[in-house]
Tab-separated table of C-alpha atoms in Angstrom:
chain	number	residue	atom	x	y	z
N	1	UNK	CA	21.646	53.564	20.776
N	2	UNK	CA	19.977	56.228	19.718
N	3	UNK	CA	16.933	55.147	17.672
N	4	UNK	CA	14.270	54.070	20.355
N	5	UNK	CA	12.084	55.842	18.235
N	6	UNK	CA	11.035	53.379	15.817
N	7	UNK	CA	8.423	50.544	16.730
N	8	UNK	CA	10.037	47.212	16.885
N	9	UNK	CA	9.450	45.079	13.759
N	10	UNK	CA	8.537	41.704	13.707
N	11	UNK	CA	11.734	39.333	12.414
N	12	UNK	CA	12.114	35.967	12.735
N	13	UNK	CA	14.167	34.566	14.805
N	14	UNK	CA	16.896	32.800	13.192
N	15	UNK	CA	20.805	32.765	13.082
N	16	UNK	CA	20.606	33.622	9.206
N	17	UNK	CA	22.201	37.153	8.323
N	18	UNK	CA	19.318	40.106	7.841
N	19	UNK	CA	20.107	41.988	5.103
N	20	UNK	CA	22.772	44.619	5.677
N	21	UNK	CA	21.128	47.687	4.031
N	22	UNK	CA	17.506	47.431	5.953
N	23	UNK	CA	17.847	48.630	9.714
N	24	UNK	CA	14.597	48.252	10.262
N	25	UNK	CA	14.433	44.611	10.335
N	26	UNK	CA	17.722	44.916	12.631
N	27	UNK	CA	16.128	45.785	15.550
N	28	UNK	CA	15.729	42.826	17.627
N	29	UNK	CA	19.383	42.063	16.750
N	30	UNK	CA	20.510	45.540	18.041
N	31	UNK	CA	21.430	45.515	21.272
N	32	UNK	CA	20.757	47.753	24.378
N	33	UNK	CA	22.890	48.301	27.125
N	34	UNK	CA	22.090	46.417	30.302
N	35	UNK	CA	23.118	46.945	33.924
N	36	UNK	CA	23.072	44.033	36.559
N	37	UNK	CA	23.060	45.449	39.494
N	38	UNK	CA	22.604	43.060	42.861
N	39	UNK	CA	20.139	43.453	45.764
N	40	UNK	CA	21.006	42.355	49.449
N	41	UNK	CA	23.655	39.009	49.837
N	42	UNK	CA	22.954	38.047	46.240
N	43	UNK	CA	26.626	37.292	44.740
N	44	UNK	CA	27.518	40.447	42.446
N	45	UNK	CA	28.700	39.382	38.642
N	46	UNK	CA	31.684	40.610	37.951
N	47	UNK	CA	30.810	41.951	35.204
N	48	UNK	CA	27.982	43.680	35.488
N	49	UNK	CA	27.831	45.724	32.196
N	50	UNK	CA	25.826	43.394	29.091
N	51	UNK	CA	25.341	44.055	25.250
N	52	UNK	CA	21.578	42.073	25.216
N	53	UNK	CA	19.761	42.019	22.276
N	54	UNK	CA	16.408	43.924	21.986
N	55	UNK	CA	14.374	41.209	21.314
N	56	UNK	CA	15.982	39.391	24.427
N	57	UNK	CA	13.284	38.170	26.737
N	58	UNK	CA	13.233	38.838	30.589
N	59	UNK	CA	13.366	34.450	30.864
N	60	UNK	CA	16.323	34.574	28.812
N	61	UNK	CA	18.347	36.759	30.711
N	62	UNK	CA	17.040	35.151	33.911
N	63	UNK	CA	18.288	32.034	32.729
N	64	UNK	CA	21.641	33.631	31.947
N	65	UNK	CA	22.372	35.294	35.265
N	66	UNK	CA	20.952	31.850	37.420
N	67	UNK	CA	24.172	30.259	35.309
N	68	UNK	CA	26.495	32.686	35.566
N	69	UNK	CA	25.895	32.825	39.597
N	70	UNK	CA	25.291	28.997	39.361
N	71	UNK	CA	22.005	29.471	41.275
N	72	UNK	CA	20.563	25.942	42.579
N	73	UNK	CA	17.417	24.904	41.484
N	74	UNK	CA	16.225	24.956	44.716
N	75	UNK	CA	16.403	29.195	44.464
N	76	UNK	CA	14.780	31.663	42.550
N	77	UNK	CA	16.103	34.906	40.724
N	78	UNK	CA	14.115	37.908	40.902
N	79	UNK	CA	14.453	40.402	38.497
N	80	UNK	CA	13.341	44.112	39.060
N	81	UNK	CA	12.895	47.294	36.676
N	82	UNK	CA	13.482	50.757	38.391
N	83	UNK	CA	13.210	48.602	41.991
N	84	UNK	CA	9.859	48.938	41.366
N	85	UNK	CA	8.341	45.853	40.127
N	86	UNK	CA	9.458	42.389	38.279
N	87	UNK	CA	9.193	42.528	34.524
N	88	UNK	CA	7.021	39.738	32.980
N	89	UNK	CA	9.242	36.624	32.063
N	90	UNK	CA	8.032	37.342	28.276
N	91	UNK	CA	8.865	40.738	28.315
N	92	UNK	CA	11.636	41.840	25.834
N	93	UNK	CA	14.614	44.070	27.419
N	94	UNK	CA	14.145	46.421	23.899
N	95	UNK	CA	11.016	47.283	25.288
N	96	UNK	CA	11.608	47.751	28.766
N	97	UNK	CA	14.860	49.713	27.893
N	98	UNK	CA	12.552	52.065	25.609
N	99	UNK	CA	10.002	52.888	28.510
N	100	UNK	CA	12.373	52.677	31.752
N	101	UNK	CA	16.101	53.034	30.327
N	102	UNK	CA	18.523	56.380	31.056
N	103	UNK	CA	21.704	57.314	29.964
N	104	UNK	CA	21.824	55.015	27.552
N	105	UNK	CA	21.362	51.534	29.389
N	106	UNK	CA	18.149	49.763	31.569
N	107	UNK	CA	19.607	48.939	34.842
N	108	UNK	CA	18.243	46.001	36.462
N	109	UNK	CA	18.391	44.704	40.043
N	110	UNK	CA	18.030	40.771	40.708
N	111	UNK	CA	17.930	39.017	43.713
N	112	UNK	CA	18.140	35.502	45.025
N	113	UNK	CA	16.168	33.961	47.073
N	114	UNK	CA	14.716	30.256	48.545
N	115	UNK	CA	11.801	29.477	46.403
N	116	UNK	CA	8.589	29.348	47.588
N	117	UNK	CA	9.193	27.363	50.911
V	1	UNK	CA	9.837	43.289	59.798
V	2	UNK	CA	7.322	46.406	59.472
V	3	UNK	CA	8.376	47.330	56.251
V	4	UNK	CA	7.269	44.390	54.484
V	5	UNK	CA	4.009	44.296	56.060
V	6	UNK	CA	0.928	45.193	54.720
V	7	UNK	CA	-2.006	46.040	56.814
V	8	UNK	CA	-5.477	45.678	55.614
V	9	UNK	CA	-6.114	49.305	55.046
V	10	UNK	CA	-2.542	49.992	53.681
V	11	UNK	CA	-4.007	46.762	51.004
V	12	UNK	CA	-7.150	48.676	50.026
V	13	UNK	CA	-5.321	51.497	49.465
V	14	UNK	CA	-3.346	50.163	47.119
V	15	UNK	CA	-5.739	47.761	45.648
V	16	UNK	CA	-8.052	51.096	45.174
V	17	UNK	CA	-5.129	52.503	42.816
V	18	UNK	CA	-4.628	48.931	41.153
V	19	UNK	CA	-8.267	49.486	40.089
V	20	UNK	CA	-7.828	53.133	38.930
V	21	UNK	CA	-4.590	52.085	36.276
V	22	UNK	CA	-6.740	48.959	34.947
V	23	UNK	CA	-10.280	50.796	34.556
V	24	UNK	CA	-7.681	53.112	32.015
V	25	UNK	CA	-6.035	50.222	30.680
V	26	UNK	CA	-9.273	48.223	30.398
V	27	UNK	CA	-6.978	45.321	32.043
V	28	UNK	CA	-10.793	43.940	34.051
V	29	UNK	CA	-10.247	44.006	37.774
V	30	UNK	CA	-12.968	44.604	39.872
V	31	UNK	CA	-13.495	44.770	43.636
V	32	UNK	CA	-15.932	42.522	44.501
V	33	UNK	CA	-17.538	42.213	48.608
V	34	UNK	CA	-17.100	45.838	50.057
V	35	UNK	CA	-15.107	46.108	52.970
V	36	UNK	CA	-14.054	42.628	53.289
V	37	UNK	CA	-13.366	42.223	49.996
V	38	UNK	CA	-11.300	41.130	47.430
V	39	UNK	CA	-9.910	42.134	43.904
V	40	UNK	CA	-11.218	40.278	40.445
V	41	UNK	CA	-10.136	38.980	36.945
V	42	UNK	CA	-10.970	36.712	34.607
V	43	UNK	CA	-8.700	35.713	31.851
V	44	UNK	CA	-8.779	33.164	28.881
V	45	UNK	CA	-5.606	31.345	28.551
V	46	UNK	CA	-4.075	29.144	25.668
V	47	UNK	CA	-2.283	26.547	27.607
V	48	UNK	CA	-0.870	23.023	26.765
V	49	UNK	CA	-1.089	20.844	29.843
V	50	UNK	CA	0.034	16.846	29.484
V	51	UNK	CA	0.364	14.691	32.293
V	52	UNK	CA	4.047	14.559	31.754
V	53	UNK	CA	5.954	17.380	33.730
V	54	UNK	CA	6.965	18.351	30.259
V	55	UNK	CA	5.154	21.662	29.329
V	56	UNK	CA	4.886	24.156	26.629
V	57	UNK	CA	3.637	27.891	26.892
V	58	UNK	CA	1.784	29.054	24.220
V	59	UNK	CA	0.070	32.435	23.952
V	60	UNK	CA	3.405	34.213	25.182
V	61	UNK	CA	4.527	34.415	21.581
V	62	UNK	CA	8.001	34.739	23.839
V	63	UNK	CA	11.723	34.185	22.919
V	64	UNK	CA	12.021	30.749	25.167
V	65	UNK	CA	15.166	29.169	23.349
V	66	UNK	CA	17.905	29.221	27.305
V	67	UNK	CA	21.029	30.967	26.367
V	68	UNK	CA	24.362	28.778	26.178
V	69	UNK	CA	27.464	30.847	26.474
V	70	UNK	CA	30.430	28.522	24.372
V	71	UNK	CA	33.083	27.190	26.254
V	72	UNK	CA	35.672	29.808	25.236
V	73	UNK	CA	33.466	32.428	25.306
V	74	UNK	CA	32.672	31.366	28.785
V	75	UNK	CA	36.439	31.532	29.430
V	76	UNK	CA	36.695	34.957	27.660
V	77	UNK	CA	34.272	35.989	29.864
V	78	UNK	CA	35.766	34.563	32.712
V	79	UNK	CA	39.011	36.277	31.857
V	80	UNK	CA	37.130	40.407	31.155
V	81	UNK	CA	35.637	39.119	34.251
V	82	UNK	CA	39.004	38.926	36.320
V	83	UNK	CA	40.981	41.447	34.435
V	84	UNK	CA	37.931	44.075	35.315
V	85	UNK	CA	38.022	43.560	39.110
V	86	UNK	CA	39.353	47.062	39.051
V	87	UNK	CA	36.814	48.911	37.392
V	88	UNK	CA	34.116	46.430	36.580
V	89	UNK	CA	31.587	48.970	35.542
V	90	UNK	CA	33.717	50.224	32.586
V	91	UNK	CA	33.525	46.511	31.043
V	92	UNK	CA	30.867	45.188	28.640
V	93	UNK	CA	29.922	41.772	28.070
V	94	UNK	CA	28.532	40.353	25.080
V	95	UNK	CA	25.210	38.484	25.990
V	96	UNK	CA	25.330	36.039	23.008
V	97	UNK	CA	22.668	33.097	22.439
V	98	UNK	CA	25.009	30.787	21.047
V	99	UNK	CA	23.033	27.580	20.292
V	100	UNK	CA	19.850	26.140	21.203
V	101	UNK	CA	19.885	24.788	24.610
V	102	UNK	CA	17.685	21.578	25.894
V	103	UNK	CA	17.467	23.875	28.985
V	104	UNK	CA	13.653	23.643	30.851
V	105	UNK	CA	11.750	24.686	27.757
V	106	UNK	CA	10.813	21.602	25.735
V	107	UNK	CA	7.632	21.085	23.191
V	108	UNK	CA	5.378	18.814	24.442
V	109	UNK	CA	2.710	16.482	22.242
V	110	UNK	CA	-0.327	17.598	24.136
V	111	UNK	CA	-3.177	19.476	22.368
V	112	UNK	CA	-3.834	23.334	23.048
V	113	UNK	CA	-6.663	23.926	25.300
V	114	UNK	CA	-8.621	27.270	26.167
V	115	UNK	CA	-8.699	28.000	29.632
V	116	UNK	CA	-10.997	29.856	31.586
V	117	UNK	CA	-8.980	31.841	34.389
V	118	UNK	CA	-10.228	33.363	37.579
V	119	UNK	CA	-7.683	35.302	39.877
V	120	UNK	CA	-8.403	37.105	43.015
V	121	UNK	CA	-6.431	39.152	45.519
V	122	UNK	CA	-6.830	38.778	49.232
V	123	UNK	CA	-4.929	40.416	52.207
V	124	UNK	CA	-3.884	37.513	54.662
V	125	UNK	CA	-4.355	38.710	58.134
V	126	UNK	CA	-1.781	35.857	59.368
V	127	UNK	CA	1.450	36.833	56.870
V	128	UNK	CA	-0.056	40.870	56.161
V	129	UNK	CA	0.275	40.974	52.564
V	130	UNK	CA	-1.757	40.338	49.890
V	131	UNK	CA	-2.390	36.396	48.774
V	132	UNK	CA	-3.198	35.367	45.464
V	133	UNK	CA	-6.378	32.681	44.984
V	134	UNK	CA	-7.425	31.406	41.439
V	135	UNK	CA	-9.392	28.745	40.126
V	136	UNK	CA	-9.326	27.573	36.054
V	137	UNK	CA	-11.457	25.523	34.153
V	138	UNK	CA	-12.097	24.260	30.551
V	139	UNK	CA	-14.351	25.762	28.107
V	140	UNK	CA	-16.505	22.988	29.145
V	141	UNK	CA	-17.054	23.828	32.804
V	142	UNK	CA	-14.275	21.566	34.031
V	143	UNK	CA	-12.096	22.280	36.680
V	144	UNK	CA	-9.053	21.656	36.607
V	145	UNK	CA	-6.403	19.388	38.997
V	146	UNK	CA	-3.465	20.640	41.252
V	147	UNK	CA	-1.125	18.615	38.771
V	148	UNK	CA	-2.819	20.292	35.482
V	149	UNK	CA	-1.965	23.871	37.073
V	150	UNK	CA	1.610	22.993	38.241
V	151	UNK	CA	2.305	21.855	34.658
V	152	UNK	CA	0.996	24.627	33.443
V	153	UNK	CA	3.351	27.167	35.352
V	154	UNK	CA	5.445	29.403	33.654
V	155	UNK	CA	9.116	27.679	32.599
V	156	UNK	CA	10.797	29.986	34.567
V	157	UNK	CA	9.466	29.108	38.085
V	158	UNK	CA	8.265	24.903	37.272
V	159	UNK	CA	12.294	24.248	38.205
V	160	UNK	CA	12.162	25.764	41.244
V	161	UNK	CA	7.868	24.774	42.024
V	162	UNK	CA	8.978	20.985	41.486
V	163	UNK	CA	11.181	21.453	44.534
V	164	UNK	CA	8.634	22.297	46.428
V	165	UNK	CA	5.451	21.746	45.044
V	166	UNK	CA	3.228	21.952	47.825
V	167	UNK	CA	5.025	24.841	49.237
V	168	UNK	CA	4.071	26.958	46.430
V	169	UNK	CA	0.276	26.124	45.137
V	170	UNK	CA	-1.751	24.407	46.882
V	171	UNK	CA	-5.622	23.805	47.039
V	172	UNK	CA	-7.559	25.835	49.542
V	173	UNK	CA	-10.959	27.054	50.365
V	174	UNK	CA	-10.979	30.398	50.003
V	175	UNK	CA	-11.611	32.266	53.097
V	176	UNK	CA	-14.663	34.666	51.875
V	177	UNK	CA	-16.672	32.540	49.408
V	178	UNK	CA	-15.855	28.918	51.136
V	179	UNK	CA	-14.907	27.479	47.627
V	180	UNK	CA	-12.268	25.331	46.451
V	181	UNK	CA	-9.223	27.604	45.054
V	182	UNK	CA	-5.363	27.311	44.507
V	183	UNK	CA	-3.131	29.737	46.442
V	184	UNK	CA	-0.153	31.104	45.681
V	185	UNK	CA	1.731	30.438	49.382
V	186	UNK	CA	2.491	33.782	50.260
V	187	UNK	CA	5.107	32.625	52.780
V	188	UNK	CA	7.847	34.462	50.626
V	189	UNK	CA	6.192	37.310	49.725
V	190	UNK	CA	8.249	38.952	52.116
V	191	UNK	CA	11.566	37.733	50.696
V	192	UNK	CA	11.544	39.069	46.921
V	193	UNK	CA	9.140	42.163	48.183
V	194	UNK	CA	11.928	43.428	50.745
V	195	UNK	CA	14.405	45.066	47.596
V	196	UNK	CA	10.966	46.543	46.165
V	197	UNK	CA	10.451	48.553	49.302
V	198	UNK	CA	13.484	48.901	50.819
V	199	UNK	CA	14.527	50.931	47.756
V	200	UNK	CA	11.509	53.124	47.474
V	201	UNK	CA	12.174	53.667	51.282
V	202	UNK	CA	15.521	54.588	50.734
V	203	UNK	CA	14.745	56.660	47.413
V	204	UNK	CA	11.421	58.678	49.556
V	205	UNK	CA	9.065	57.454	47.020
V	206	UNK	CA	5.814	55.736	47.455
V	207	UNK	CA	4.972	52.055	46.064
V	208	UNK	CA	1.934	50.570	45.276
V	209	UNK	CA	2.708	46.966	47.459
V	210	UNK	CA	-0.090	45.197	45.766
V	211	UNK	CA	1.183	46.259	42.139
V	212	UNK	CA	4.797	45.446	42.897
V	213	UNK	CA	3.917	42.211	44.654
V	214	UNK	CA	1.184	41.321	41.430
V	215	UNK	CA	4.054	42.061	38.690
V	216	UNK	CA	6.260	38.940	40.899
V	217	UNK	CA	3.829	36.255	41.204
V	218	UNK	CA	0.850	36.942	38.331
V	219	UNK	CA	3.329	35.635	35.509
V	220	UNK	CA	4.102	32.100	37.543
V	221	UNK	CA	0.392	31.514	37.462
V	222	UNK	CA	-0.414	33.147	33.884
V	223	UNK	CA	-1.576	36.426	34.934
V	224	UNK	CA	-0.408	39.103	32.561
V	225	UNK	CA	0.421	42.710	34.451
V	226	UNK	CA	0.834	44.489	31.149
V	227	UNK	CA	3.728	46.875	31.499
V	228	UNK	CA	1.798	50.000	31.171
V	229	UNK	CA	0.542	50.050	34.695
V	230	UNK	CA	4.408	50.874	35.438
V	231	UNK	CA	4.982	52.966	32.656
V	232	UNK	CA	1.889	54.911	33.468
V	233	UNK	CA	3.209	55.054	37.403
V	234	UNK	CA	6.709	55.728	36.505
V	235	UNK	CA	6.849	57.976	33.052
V	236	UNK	CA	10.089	57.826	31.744
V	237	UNK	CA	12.858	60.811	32.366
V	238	UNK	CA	13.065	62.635	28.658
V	239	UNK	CA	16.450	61.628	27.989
V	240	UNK	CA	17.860	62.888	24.368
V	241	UNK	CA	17.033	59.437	22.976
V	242	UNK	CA	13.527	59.308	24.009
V	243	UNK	CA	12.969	62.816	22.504
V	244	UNK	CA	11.069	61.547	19.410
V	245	UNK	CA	8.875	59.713	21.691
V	246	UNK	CA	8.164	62.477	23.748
V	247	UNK	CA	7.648	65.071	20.936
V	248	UNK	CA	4.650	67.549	22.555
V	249	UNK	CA	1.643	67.398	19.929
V	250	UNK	CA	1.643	70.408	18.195
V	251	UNK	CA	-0.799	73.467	18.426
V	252	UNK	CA	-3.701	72.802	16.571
V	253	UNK	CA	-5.751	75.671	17.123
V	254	UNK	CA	-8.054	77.364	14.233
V	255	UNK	CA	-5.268	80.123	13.954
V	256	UNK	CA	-2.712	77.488	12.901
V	257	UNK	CA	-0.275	79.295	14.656
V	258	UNK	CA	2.578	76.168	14.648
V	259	UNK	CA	3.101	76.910	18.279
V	260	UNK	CA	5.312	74.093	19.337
V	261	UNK	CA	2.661	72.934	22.701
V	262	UNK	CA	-0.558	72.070	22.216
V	263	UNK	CA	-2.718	75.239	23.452
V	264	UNK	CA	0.018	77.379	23.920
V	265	UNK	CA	-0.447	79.095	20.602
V	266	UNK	CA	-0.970	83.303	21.196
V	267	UNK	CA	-4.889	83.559	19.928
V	268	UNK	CA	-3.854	86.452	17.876
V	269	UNK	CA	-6.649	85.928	15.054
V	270	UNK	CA	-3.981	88.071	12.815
V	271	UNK	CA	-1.878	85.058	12.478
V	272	UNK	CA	-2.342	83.300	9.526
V	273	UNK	CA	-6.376	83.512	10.072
């Protein structure tokens, strides 16, 4: 992954096939390297190493981890970039893996916790 | 636990820094009220609200289809997932959206309205750390109602706010202009702050509390913390792949000396003059 470079492109999204010979339109079906890693008592996945699609949004992934862990809806999963702040729910991992990733991958921390009260 | 606490001065501090990164950004906070006072914004929202619990986000132009992992892809998983119990690091998963999911994110048959937004940052004496107040209304002056803002609350927290609805926004007068506001309850601010600073603890770096603690709870309430205040705070390392990104502008002095920095160039009018 090696091409950060180039802006992202807008493509729609849609499970049709882009056309092979234009890489440019690829890019939010090229995937980054992602690292899970888990803060405090939160349960650790197993596996912790992803292939996520650039234009993979911060929600989305959310969503994906509160299954895998079969988090309650009574608790909330907190996501953090660089264990510095929480990325926007909207925010696509392509992006945040151009600005904040190294060696290759964005590692992310998450942690669980009661919502709210 | 001290490390989660935020005294007042530690909170202007950081809110003074806050203001710094969005006066570059143009992102509109101001500090409003001197010493006792409190940090701004006004935003305009596009939001859907019905009276249903239903709710649609517009304006986030955001990927919102849930993930669904197959059954046997779930099992596949499952199985990497035991076989890797040695060396889990070594083993990649294949995050694949496999079909649409019903999942929390349905379309809803209300109309679009434009929203008038007003946020404001506090420091609570009682918890010490900062509090989030903010009040909306329509383009035609009307406030809006404690159920209009929970339905319009981002789909990733309305699961976990219609637990607890009461626990997380409530109505309350805020504490320097005696108005009616929502609040954001702050009682778990210390909860998902803890990994922020614990880390940067660990690590010897500083934090900006009131940034870190902003980028958690603006987005359940609408508030956009655009990413460059982080990227600004934390550049990124120049890795080999981020090279092109980082390419230093060239010299582009009047001797056109193609020195590689810009200014570094050797003013020797000789070259190329």
């Amino acid at each position: 992954m090696s091409d950060n470079a180039e802006s992202p492109t807008e493509t729609p999204k849609e499970e049709s096939q882009p056309p092979p010979d234009d890489t440019s339109t690829n890019d939010e079906k090229k995937k980054i390297d992602v690292l899970l890693k888990a803060v405090g008592d939160t349960p650790i996945m197993k596996t912790k190493k992803w292939a996520v699609e650039r234009g993979r949004t911060i929600l989305s992934l959310s969503q994906f981890i509160s299954r895998f862990l079969k988090i309650e809806g009574s608790e909330q999963l907190f996501i953090y970039v660089n264990q510095s702040f929480a990325p926007s729910p909207d925010q696509e991992v392509g992006i945040l893996f151009d600005c904040f990733g190294s060696d290759n991958k964005l590692v992310l921390h998450y942690c669980k916790s009661q919502a709210w009260g | 636990m001290s490390l989660c606490v935020l005294d007042e001065e530690k909170f202007h501090l950081c809110c003074q820094l806050l203001l710094q990164l969005s006066e570059q950004l143009g992102d509109g906070w101001s500090w409003e009220g001197g010493q006792e006072g409190y940090l701004r914004k006004t935003a305009l929202r596009s939001v859907v609200i019905d009276s249903s619990s239903v709710w649609d986000y517009e304006g986030g132009g955001a990927d919102t289809s849930c993930p669904s992992l197959s059954e046997q892809q779930e099992g596949e998983q499952e199985q990497a997932a035991v076989d890797a119990s040695a060396d889990t690091d070594s083993i990649k998963g294949d995050m694949e959206d496999e079909d649409e999911d019903d999942g929390v994110c349905v379309a809803s048959a209300g109309s679009s309205q434009l929203l008038q937004y007003e946020y404001h940052i506090l420091h609570s004496c009682s918890y010490s750390t900062p509090v989030l107040y903010f009040r909306a209304c329509t383009q035609e002056g009307r406030s809006l109602s404690l159920e209009e803002v929970w339905s319009s609350v981002h789909p990733n927290y309305r699961l976990r706010l219609q637990n607890s609805p009461l626990n997380t926004i409530t109505m309350q007068e805020h504490p320097l202009l005696g108005q009616p506001f929502f609040m954001l309850h702050p009682c778990r601010t210390e909860e998902f702050m803890r990994p922020v600073l614990q880390a940067a603890q660990d690590q010897h770096r500083p934090v900006n509390y009131v940034l870190s603690w902003l980028s958690v709870v603006g987005p359940v309430v609408g508030l956009d913390v655009p990413l460059k205040y982080s990227t600004l705070l934390h550049p990124a390392p120049p890795p080999r792949q981020h090279r092109a990104r980082l390419t230093p502008s060239p010299c582009v002095c009047q001797h056109h000396c193609g020195a590689p920095l810009y200014g570094s160039c050797i003013t020797n009018p000789t070259i190329r003059g």
